[in-house]
Short mmCIF file of C-alpha atoms in Angstrom, two decimals:
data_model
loop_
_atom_site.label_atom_id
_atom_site.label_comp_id
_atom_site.label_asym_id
_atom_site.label_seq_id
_atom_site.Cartn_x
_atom_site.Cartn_y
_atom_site.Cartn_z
CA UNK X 141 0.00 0.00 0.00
CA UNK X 142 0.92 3.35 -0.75
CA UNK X 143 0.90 6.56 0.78
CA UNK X 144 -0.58 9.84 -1.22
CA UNK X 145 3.00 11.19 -2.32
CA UNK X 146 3.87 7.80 -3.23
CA UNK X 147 0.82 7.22 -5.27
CA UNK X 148 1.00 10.49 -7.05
CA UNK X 149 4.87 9.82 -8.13
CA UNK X 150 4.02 5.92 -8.80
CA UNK X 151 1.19 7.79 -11.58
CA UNK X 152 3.25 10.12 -12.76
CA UNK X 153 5.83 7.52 -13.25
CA UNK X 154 3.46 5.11 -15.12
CA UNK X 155 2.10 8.19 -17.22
CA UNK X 156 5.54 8.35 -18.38
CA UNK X 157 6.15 4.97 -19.19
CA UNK X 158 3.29 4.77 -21.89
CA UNK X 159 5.79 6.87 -24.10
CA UNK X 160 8.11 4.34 -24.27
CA UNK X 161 8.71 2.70 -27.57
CA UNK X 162 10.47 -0.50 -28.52
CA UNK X 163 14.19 -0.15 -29.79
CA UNK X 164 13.96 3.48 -27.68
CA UNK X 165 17.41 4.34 -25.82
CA UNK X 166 16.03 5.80 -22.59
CA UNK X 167 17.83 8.26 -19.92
CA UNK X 168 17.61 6.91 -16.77
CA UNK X 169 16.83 9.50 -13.58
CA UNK X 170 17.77 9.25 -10.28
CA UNK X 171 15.70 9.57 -7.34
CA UNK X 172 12.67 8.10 -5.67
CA UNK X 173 10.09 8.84 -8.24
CA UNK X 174 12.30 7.46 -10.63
CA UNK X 175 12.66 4.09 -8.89
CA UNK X 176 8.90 3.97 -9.45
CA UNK X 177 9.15 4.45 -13.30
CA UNK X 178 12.14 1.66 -13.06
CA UNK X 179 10.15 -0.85 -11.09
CA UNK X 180 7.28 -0.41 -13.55
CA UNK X 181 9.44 -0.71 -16.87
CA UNK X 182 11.12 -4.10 -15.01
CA UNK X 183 7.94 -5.50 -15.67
CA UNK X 184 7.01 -4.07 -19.22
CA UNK X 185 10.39 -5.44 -19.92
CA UNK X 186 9.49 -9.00 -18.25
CA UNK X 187 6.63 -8.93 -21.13
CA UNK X 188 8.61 -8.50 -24.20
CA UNK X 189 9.43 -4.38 -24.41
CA UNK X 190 12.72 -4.12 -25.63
CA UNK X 191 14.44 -0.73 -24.58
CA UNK X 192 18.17 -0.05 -23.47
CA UNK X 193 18.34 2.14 -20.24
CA UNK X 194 21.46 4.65 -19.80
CA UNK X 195 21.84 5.42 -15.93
CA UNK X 196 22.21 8.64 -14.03
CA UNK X 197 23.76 7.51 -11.29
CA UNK X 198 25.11 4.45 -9.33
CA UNK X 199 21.91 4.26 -7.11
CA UNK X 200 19.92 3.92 -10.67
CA UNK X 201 22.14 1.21 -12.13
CA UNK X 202 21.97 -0.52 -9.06
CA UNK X 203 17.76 -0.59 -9.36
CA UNK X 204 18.18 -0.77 -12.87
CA UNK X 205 19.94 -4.10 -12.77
CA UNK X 206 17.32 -5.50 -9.59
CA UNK X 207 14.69 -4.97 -12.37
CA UNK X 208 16.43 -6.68 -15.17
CA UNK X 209 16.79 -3.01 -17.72
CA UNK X 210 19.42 -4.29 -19.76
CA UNK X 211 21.99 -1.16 -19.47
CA UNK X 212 24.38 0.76 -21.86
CA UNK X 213 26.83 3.56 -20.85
CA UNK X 214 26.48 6.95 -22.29
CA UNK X 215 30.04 6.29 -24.58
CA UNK X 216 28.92 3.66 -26.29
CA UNK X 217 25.00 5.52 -27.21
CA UNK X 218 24.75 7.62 -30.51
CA UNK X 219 21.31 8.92 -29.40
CA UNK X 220 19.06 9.42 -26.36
CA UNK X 221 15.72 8.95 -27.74
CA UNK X 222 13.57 9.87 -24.31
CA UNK X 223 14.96 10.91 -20.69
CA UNK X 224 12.95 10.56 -17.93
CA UNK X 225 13.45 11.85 -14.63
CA UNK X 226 12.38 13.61 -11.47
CA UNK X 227 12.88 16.87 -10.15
CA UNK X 228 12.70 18.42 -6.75
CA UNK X 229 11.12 21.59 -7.50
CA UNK X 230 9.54 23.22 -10.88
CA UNK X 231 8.10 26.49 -11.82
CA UNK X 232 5.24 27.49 -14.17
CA UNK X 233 7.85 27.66 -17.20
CA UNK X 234 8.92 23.59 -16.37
CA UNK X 235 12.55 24.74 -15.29
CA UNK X 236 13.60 22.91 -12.51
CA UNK X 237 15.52 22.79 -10.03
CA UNK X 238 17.53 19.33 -9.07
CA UNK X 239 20.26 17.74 -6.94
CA UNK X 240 18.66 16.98 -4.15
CA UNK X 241 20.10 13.39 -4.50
CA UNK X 242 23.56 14.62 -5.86
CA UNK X 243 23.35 13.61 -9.24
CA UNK X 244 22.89 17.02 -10.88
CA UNK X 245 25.98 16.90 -13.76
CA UNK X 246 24.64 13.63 -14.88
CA UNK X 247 21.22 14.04 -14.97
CA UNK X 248 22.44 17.08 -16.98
CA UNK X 249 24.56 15.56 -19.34
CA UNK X 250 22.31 12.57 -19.82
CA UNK X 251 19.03 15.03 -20.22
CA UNK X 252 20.86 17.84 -22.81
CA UNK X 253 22.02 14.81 -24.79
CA UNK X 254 18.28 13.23 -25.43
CA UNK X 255 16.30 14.09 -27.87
CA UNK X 256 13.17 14.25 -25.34
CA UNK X 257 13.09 15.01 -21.10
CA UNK X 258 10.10 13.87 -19.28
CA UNK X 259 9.91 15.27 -15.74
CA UNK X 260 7.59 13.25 -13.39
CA UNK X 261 6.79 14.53 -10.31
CA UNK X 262 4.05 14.54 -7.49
CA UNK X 263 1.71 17.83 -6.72
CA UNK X 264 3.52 19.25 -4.21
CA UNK X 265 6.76 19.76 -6.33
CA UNK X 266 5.28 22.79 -8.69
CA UNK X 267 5.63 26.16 -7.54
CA UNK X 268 4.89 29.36 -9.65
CA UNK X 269 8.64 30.41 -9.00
CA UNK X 270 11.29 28.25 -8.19
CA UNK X 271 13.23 28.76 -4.84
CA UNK X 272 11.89 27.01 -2.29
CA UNK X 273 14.27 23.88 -3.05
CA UNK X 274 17.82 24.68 -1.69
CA UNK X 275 19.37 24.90 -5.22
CA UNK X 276 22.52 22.16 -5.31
CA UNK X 277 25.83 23.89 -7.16
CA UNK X 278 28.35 20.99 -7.29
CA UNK X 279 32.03 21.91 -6.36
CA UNK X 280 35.46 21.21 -6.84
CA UNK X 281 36.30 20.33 -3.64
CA UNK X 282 39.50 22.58 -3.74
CA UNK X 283 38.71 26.04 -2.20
CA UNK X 284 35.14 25.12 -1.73
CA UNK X 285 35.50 27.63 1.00
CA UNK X 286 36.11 30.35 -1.71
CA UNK X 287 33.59 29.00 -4.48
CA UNK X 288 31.06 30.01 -0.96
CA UNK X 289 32.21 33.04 -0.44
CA UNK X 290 31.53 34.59 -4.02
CA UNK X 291 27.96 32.40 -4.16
CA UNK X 292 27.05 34.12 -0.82
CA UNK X 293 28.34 37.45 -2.62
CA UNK X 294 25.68 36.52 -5.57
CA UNK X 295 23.06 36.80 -3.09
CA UNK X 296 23.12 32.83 -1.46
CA UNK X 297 23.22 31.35 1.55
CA UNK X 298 25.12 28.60 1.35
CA UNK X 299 25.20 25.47 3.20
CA UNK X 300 27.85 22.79 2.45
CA UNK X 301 25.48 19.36 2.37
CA UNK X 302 26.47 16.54 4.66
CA UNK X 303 25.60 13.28 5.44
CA UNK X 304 25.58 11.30 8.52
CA UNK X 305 27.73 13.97 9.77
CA UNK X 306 30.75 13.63 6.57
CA UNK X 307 30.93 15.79 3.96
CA UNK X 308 28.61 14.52 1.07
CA UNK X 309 31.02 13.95 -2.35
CA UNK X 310 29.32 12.84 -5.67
CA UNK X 311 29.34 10.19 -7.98
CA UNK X 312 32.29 12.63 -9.60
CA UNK X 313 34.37 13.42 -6.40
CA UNK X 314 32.75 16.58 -5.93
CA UNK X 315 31.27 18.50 -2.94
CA UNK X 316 27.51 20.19 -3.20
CA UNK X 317 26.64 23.70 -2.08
CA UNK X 318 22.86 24.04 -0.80
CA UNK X 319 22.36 27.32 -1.76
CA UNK X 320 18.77 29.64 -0.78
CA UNK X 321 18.07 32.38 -3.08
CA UNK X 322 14.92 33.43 -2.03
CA UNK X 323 12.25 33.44 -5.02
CA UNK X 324 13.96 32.85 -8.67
CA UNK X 325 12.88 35.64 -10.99
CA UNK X 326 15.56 34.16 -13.80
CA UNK X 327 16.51 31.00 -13.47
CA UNK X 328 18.62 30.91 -16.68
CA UNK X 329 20.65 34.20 -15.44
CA UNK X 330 21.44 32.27 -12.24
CA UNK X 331 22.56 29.44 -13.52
CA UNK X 332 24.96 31.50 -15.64
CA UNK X 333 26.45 33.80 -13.18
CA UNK X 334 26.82 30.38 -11.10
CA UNK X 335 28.37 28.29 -13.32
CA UNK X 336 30.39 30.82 -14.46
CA UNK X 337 32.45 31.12 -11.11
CA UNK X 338 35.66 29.29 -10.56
CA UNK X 339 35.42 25.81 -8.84
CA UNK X 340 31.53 25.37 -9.84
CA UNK X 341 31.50 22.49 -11.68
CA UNK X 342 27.32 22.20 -12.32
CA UNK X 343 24.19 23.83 -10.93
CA UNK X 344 20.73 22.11 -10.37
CA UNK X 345 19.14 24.66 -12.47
CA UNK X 346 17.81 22.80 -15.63
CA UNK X 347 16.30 25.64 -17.80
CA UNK X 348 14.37 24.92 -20.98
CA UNK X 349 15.03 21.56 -21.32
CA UNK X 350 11.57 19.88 -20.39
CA UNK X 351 9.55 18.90 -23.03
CA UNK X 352 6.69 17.29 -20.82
CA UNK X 353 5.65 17.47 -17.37
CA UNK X 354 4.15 14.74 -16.04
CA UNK X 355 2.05 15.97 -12.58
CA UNK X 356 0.69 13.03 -9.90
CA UNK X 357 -2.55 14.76 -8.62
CA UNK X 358 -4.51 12.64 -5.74
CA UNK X 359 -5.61 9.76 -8.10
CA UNK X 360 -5.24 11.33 -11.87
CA UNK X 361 -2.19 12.94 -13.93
CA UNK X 362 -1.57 16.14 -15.70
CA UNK X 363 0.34 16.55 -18.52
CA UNK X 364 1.88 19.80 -19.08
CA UNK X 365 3.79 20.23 -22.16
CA UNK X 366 6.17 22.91 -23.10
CA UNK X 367 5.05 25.17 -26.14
CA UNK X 368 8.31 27.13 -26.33
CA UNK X 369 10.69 24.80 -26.39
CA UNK O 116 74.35 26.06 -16.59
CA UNK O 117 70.47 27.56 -18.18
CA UNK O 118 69.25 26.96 -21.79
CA UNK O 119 68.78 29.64 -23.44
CA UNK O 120 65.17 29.62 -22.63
CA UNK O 121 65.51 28.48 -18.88
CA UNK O 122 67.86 31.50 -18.80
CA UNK O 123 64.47 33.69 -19.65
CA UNK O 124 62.39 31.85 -17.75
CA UNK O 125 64.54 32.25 -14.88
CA UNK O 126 65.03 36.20 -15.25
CA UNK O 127 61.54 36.67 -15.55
CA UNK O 128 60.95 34.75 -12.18
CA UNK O 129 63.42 36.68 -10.89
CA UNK O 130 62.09 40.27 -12.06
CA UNK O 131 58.70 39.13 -10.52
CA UNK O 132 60.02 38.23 -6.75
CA UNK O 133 60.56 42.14 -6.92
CA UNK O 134 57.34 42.48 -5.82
CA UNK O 135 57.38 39.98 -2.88
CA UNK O 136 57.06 42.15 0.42
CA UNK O 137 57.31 40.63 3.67
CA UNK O 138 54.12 39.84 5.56
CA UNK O 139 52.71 38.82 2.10
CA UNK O 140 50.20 35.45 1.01
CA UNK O 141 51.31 34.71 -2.55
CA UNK O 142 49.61 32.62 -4.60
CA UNK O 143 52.11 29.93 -6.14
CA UNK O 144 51.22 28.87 -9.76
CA UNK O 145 52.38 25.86 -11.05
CA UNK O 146 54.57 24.96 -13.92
CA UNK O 147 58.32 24.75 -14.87
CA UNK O 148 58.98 28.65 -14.90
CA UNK O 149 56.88 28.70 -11.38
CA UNK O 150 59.92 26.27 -10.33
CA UNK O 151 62.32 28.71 -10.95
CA UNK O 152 60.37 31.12 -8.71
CA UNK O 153 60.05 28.48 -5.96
CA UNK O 154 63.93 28.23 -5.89
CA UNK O 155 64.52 32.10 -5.88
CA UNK O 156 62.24 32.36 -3.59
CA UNK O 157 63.19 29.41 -1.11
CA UNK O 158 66.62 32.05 -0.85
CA UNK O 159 64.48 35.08 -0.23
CA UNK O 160 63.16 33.18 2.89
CA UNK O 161 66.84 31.83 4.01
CA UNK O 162 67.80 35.56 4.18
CA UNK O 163 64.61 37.03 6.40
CA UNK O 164 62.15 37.57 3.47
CA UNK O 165 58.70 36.28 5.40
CA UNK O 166 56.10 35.42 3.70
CA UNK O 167 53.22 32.36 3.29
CA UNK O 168 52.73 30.84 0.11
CA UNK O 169 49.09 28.91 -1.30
CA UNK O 170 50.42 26.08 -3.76
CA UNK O 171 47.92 25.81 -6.72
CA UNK O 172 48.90 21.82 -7.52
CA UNK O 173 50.43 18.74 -5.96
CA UNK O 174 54.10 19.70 -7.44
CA UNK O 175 54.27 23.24 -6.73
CA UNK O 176 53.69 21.98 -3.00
CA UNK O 177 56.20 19.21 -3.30
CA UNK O 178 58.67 22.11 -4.37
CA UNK O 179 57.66 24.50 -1.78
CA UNK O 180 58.36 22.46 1.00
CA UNK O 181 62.27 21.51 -0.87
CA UNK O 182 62.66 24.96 -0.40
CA UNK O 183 61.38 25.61 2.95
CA UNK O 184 57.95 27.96 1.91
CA UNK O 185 55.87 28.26 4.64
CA UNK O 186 52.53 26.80 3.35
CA UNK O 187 48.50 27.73 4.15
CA UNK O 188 46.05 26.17 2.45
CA UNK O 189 43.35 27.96 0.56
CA UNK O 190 40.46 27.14 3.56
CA UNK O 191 42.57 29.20 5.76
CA UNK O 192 43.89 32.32 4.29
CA UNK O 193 41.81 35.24 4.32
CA UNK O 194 43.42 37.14 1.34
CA UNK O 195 46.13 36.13 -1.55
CA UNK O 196 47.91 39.41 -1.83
CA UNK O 197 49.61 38.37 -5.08
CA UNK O 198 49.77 35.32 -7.19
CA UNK O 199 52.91 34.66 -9.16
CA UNK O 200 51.94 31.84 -12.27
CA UNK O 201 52.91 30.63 -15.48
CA UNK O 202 51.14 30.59 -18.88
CA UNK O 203 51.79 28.63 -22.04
CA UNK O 204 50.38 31.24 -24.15
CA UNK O 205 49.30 34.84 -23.86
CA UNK O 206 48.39 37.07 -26.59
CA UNK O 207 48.41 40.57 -27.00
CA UNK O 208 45.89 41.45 -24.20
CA UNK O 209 47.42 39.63 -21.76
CA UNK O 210 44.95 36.85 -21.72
CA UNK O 211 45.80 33.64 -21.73
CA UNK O 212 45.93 30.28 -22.09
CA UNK O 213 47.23 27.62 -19.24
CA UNK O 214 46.78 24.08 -18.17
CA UNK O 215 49.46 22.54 -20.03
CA UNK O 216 50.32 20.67 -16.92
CA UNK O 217 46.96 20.36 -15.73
CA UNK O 218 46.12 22.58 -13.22
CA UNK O 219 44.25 25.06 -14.61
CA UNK O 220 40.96 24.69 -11.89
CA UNK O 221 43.19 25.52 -9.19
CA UNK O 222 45.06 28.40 -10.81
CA UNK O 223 42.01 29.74 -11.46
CA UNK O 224 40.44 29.88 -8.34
CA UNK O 225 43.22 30.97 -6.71
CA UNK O 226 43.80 33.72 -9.51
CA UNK O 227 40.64 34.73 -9.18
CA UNK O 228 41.06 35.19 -5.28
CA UNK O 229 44.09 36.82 -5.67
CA UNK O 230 44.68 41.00 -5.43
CA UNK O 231 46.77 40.89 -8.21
CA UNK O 232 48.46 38.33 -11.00
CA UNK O 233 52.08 38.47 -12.25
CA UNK O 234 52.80 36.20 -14.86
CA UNK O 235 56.06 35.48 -16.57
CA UNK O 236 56.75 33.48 -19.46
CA UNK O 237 60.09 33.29 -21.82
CA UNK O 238 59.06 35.34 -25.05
CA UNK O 239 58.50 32.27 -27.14
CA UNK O 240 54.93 32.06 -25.25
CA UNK O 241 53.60 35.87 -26.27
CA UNK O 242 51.50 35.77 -29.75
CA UNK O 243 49.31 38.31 -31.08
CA UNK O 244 46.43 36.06 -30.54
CA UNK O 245 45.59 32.86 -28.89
CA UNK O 246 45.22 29.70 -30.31
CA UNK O 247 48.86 28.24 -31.37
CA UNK O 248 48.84 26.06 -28.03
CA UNK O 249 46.08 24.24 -27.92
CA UNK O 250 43.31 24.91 -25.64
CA UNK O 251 42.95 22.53 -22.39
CA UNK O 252 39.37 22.23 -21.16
CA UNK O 253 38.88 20.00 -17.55
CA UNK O 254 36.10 17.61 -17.62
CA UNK O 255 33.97 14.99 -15.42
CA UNK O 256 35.13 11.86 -16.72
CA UNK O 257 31.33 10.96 -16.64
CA UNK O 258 30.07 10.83 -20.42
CA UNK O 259 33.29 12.98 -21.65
CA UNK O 260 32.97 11.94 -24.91
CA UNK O 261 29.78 13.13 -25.58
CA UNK O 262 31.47 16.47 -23.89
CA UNK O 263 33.85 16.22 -26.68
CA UNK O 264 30.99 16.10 -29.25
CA UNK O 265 29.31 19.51 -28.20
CA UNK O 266 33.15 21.04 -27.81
CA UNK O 267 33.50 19.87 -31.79
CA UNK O 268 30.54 21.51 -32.69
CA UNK O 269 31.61 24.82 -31.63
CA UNK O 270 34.25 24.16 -33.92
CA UNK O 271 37.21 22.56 -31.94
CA UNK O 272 39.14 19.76 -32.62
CA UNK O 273 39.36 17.68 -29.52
CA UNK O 274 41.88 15.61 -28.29
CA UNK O 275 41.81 13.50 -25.23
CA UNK O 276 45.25 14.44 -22.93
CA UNK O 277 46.63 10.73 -22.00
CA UNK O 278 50.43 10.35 -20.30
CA UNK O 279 51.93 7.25 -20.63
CA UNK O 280 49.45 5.70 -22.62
CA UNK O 281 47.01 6.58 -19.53
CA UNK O 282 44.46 8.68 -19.48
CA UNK O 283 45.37 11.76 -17.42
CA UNK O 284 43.98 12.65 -14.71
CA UNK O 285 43.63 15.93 -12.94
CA UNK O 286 44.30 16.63 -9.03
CA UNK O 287 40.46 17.17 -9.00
CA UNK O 288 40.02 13.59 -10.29
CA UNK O 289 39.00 14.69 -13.72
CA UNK O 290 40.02 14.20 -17.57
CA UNK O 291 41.57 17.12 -19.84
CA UNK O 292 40.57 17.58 -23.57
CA UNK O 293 43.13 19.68 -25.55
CA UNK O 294 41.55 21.53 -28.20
CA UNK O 295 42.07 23.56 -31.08
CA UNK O 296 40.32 26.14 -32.62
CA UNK O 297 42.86 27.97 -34.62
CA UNK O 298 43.30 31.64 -34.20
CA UNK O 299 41.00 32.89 -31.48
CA UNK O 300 39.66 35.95 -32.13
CA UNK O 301 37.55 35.98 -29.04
CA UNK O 302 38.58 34.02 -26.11
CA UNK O 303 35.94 35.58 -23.88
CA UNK O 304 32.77 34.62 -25.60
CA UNK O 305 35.11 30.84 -26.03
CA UNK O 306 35.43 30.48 -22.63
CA UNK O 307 31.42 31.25 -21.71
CA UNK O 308 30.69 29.04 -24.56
CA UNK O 309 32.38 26.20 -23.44
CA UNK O 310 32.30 26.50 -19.75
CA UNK O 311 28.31 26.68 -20.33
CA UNK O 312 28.35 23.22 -21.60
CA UNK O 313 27.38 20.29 -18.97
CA UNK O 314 30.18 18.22 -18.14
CA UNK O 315 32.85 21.14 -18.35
CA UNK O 316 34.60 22.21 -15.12
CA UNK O 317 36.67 24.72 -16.21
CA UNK O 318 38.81 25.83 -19.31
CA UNK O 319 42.15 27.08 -19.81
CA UNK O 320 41.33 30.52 -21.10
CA UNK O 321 42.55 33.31 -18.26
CA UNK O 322 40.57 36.53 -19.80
CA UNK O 323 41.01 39.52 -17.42
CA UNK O 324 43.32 37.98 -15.11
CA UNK O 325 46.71 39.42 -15.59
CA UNK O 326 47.89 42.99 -13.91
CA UNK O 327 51.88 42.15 -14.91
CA UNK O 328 53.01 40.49 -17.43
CA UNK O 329 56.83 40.00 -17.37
CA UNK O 330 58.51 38.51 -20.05
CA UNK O 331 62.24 37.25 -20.45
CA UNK O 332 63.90 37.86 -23.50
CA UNK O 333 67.36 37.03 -24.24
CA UNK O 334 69.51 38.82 -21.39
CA UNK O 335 66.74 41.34 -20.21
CA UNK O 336 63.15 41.22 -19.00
CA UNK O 337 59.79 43.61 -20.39
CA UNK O 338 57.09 44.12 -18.23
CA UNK O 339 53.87 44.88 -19.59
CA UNK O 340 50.96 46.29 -17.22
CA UNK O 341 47.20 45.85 -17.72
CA UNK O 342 46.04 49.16 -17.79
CA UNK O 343 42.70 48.08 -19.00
CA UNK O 344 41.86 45.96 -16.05
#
């Protein structure tokens, strides 16, 4: 049995999954809504789909492989046909904001590689402006003291994310800044200024890259698709 | 005994320790003229010269300590008064290019700390415009081929860096591609460009940087000053 969040995610997750073709290449996400989405294609797969999965992350692999998704890594795939991942916050124009798991630069690289993004997400991620959600900058861990001090100078405060009382380092080696903004009036400016500054490495802004947004809402969907892009 | 163009490289690190005052941080570049500097330097300190120096790699710490620099690391110091570096190409401008040994993140961010940047170079190194060396841009080993496609399409040819038939790797635990672009008549918009793209950490391109640029040639050294800056 599920709880509400998890039921919205699992239906977002399933929404997503009837866009999946045979002989598609598919992005692989990372997070919890994601394991939904990996659980469920374990099973189309189990009844004869054939799709490759490319991973965003170890965690993803690791459920990838429980559910049998035979795997390929991103240098051996000429194209991405269909990405689909989750977010941790989005705004009325579908940017998002991501990294709360720590797997921001290849969710990036993975997502501005493929041909299509699907975001699926429960109600409670959507916001009309983005900012609630910490936004994640990944490091270099060298003078991450420094790479602080001008983010805080950009307006941030900055909080160096830990776990179990270490310092967190990601699936690259890399430390994440947690960094509060207030409300985002331009994403896309942020990110630039951001990833413009020494030592930042990636930031969890991901601006104009969804092409659908798939909403859990109490027992339905809503599919939100982006016009501009 | 110098080669000719040891012989420069060594005047110019010389010229640039003029500028060394006691009570000083300096920033410590990396890089074989940098060694020269490190030596001079180590002599400064035998004869009362007191200062605290912020290696920007592995070797330039491994040298330090041969020659006795009192070290901080970059967490701890408050200010860099002045960073003394290298540079395997600078044009006409006084921007540059660097990272021929690989550690161009930490130059940077320590550059980029710094009050002001001397760098010297032997006058082989000083073209009216960047591009004859070929550009080294640090990225997450993560999917860095497909890195490698977007860096072609801006119109580089890209070459992975590899050291004895290995792959090299960075002190941040990341892979350098070397590319060229020809002549660049614009290494500003280059470097936004490619630092822009996911899976880039950083690129070799110094734009801005430099307040002194002091070259050795032959018997004598030049010093050019960013008046612009």
């Amino acid at each position: 049995l599920f709880n509400q969040i998890d039921l919205e995610k699992r239906n977002a997750a399933l929404a997503a999954t009837e866009f999946i073709h045979n002989g598609m290449t598919i992005g692989l996400g990372s997070g919890t809504t994601v394991y939904w989405m990996i659980e469920i294609l374990g099973n189309l797969i189990k009844n004869g789909l054939e799709i490759t999965g490319v991973p965003t992350s170890r965690k993803t692999e690791e459920w990838a492989r429980k559910f049998a998704i035979p795997l390929i890594s991103l240098a051996k795939v000429d194209e991405i046909h269909l990405t689909i991942d989750g977010a941790n916050e989005v705004d009325g124009n579908l940017n998002l904001i991501k990294g709360g798991g720590g797997s921001l630069v290849r969710e990036k690289i993975v997502g501005h590689f493929s041909h299509e993004n699907i975001i699926i997400i429960n109600q409670a991620k959507i916001h009309p402006e983005l900012g609630s959600f910490p936004l994640p900058v990944e490091v270099v861990p060298f003078g991450w003291e420094l790479t602080s001090k001008y983010i805080q100078r950009l307006g941030g405060r900055v909080v160096l994310r830990k776990k179990h009382h270490q310092i967190f380092v990601t699936d690259n080696g890399n430390y994440i800044l947690d960094c509060q903004f207030g409300s985002l009036k331009n994403p896309g400016a942020l990110h630039h200024e951001l990833k413009l500054l020494p030592g930042v490495v990636e930031t969890g802004l991901f601006v104009d890259l969804t092409d659908k947004l798939i909403i859990g809402k109490n027992d339905s969907v809503e599919i939100m698709e982006n016009i501009i892009k």
